[in-house]
Amino acid sequence: MRASKRNHQPANRSGAVVVETSVVLPVFFMFLFAIVEFGHCFMVIHAMNSAASQAARAGIGDSATTAQVISRAKQILGSAINANHENVVVSVKDASAFDDPSFNPSTINYSSLPDVEVADLPSRSLFIVRVQVPYSEMGILGPVWITTGNLYGQSVMRKE
């Protein structure tokens, strides 16, 4: 019986492997870091939505104040980001415009809504708690992917 020949790569192939690896690895790591960064971004958005929702729920009672609502939102945000940072904005706005059936919510400018004191709102009034943080303040890799822009979380509740 004859021994079969083994398949050997030619010796000059090893340089091609190094070149192919040097081309593929940076692209692979870029995708890997992008997945991690955007996953973190969505985690922060979820934390901001949760903070806004829980803060709004705290604001529906009779004795709640806007300061308590903002404090509650920042307390919850502290688990995901530096909530005491000066660029984190928690606002409590009048959302009575949402009660109008002809209102188109896609055209709203949230910064133009009037600020409200939750304790002074009459029963059944809508208010919105909106949390805003610049992307550059919460990114793991810093402003590598997006240099400008804000992340938002919000919740609309009706005063009891």
GROMACS .gro file of C-alpha atoms in nm:
model
  160
    1MET     CA    1   0.000   0.000   0.000
    2ARG     CA    2   0.109   0.342  -0.084
    3ALA     CA    3   0.100   0.630   0.160
    4SER     CA    4  -0.114   0.918   0.040
    5LYS     CA    5   0.040   1.255  -0.018
    6ARG     CA    6  -0.037   1.522   0.233
    7ASN     CA    7  -0.172   1.855   0.118
    8HIS     CA    8   0.078   2.121   0.207
    9GLN     CA    9   0.033   2.489   0.145
   10PRO     CA   10   0.314   2.642  -0.047
   11ALA     CA   11   0.562   2.832   0.169
   12ASN     CA   12   0.491   3.159  -0.009
   13ARG     CA   13   0.122   3.152   0.107
   14SER     CA   14   0.205   3.262   0.465
   15GLY     CA   15   0.254   3.624   0.356
   16ALA     CA   16  -0.094   3.631   0.204
   17VAL     CA   17  -0.245   3.513   0.534
   18VAL     CA   18  -0.079   3.801   0.719
   19VAL     CA   19  -0.205   4.056   0.465
   20GLU     CA   20  -0.560   3.914   0.467
   21THR     CA   21  -0.563   3.914   0.847
   22SER     CA   22  -0.442   4.273   0.862
   23VAL     CA   23  -0.726   4.376   0.631
   24VAL     CA   24  -1.004   4.175   0.798
   25LEU     CA   25  -0.926   4.228   1.170
   26PRO     CA   26  -0.974   4.609   1.178
   27VAL     CA   27  -1.311   4.575   1.004
   28PHE     CA   28  -1.411   4.294   1.241
   29PHE     CA   29  -1.314   4.495   1.549
   30MET     CA   30  -1.494   4.803   1.418
   31PHE     CA   31  -1.816   4.600   1.387
   32LEU     CA   32  -1.758   4.446   1.729
   33PHE     CA   33  -1.707   4.786   1.896
   34ALA     CA   34  -2.010   4.928   1.711
   35ILE     CA   35  -2.228   4.645   1.843
   36VAL     CA   36  -2.108   4.709   2.198
   37GLU     CA   37  -2.148   5.087   2.167
   38PHE     CA   38  -2.498   5.076   2.020
   39GLY     CA   39  -2.603   4.809   2.271
   40HIS     CA   40  -2.491   5.042   2.549
   41CYS     CA   41  -2.675   5.329   2.379
   42PHE     CA   42  -3.001   5.132   2.374
   43MET     CA   43  -2.950   5.032   2.737
   44VAL     CA   44  -2.919   5.400   2.831
   45ILE     CA   45  -3.230   5.488   2.626
   46HIS     CA   46  -3.419   5.214   2.810
   47ALA     CA   47  -3.294   5.348   3.145
   48MET     CA   48  -3.402   5.700   3.044
   49ASN     CA   49  -3.750   5.580   2.944
   50SER     CA   50  -3.778   5.390   3.271
   51ALA     CA   51  -3.662   5.691   3.471
   52ALA     CA   52  -3.911   5.917   3.294
   53SER     CA   53  -4.193   5.668   3.347
   54GLN     CA   54  -4.123   5.613   3.716
   55ALA     CA   55  -4.072   5.984   3.776
   56ALA     CA   56  -4.400   6.063   3.601
   57ARG     CA   57  -4.574   5.798   3.809
   58ALA     CA   58  -4.433   5.966   4.120
   59GLY     CA   59  -4.575   6.296   3.995
   60ILE     CA   60  -4.936   6.188   3.954
   61GLY     CA   61  -5.018   6.214   4.325
   62ASP     CA   62  -5.167   6.523   4.490
   63SER     CA   63  -4.864   6.613   4.701
   64ALA     CA   64  -4.595   6.562   4.434
   65THR     CA   65  -4.384   6.853   4.313
   66THR     CA   66  -4.180   6.904   4.000
   67ALA     CA   67  -3.859   6.904   4.206
   68GLN     CA   68  -3.951   6.559   4.342
   69VAL     CA   69  -4.022   6.432   3.991
   70ILE     CA   70  -3.685   6.557   3.861
   71SER     CA   71  -3.507   6.417   4.166
   72ARG     CA   72  -3.671   6.075   4.115
   73ALA     CA   73  -3.570   6.068   3.746
   74LYS     CA   74  -3.208   6.155   3.829
   75GLN     CA   75  -3.200   5.896   4.106
   76ILE     CA   76  -3.305   5.621   3.863
   77LEU     CA   77  -3.070   5.746   3.592
   78GLY     CA   78  -2.778   5.726   3.833
   79SER     CA   79  -2.763   5.349   3.779
   80ALA     CA   80  -2.687   5.388   3.407
   81ILE     CA   81  -2.519   5.726   3.361
   82ASN     CA   82  -2.383   6.014   3.564
   83ALA     CA   83  -2.723   6.170   3.633
   84ASN     CA   84  -2.582   6.473   3.815
   85HIS     CA   85  -2.391   6.582   3.509
   86GLU     CA   86  -2.476   6.934   3.399
   87ASN     CA   87  -2.570   6.822   3.046
   88VAL     CA   88  -2.841   6.581   3.162
   89VAL     CA   89  -3.174   6.762   3.131
   90VAL     CA   90  -3.491   6.640   3.302
   91SER     CA   91  -3.791   6.855   3.218
   92VAL     CA   92  -4.155   6.843   3.319
   93LYS     CA   93  -4.379   6.999   3.056
   94ASP     CA   94  -4.748   7.061   2.997
   95ALA     CA   95  -4.879   6.795   2.758
   96SER     CA   96  -5.235   6.922   2.719
   97ALA     CA   97  -5.172   6.957   2.345
   98PHE     CA   98  -5.194   6.578   2.323
   99ASP     CA   99  -5.561   6.596   2.427
  100ASP     CA  100  -5.657   6.765   2.097
  101PRO     CA  101  -5.766   6.493   1.848
  102SER     CA  102  -5.639   6.696   1.553
  103PHE     CA  103  -5.292   6.729   1.707
  104ASN     CA  104  -5.008   6.566   1.511
  105PRO     CA  105  -4.746   6.447   1.763
  106SER     CA  106  -4.479   6.400   1.496
  107THR     CA  107  -4.459   6.776   1.448
  108ILE     CA  108  -4.419   6.872   1.814
  109ASN     CA  109  -4.125   7.072   1.941
  110TYR     CA  110  -4.089   6.948   2.297
  111SER     CA  111  -3.869   7.238   2.407
  112SER     CA  112  -4.148   7.482   2.316
  113LEU     CA  113  -4.398   7.317   2.553
  114PRO     CA  114  -4.450   7.522   2.871
  115ASP     CA  115  -4.289   7.405   3.195
  116VAL     CA  116  -4.534   7.313   3.469
  117GLU     CA  117  -4.538   7.273   3.842
  118VAL     CA  118  -4.692   6.930   3.897
  119ALA     CA  119  -4.845   7.030   4.231
  120ASP     CA  120  -5.044   7.309   4.062
  121LEU     CA  121  -5.189   7.094   3.783
  122PRO     CA  122  -5.563   7.029   3.799
  123SER     CA  123  -5.688   6.673   3.808
  124ARG     CA  124  -5.680   6.483   3.474
  125SER     CA  125  -5.418   6.717   3.321
  126LEU     CA  126  -5.154   6.561   3.101
  127PHE     CA  127  -4.789   6.625   3.171
  128ILE     CA  128  -4.474   6.488   3.014
  129VAL     CA  129  -4.147   6.400   3.181
  130ARG     CA  130  -3.865   6.417   2.929
  131VAL     CA  131  -3.504   6.315   2.989
  132GLN     CA  132  -3.231   6.428   2.753
  133VAL     CA  133  -2.862   6.346   2.753
  134PRO     CA  134  -2.600   6.421   2.485
  135TYR     CA  135  -2.468   6.110   2.317
  136SER     CA  136  -2.112   6.228   2.370
  137GLU     CA  137  -2.166   6.221   2.749
  138MET     CA  138  -2.277   5.858   2.771
  139GLY     CA  139  -2.087   5.677   2.496
  140ILE     CA  140  -1.835   5.414   2.603
  141LEU     CA  141  -1.590   5.507   2.330
  142GLY     CA  142  -1.678   5.875   2.342
  143PRO     CA  143  -1.798   6.066   2.038
  144VAL     CA  144  -1.642   5.825   1.788
  145TRP     CA  145  -1.958   5.715   1.607
  146ILE     CA  146  -2.177   6.023   1.644
  147THR     CA  147  -2.024   6.359   1.727
  148THR     CA  148  -2.351   6.544   1.790
  149GLY     CA  149  -2.697   6.442   1.893
  150ASN     CA  150  -2.904   6.369   2.199
  151LEU     CA  151  -3.074   6.065   2.343
  152TYR     CA  152  -3.426   6.105   2.481
  153GLY     CA  153  -3.655   5.920   2.712
  154GLN     CA  154  -4.004   6.037   2.796
  155SER     CA  155  -4.332   5.946   2.954
  156VAL     CA  156  -4.673   6.111   2.944
  157MET     CA  157  -4.903   6.074   3.246
  158ARG     CA  158  -5.232   6.219   3.359
  159LYS     CA  159  -5.253   6.387   3.699
  160GLU     CA  160  -5.489   6.212   3.941
   0.00000   0.00000   0.00000
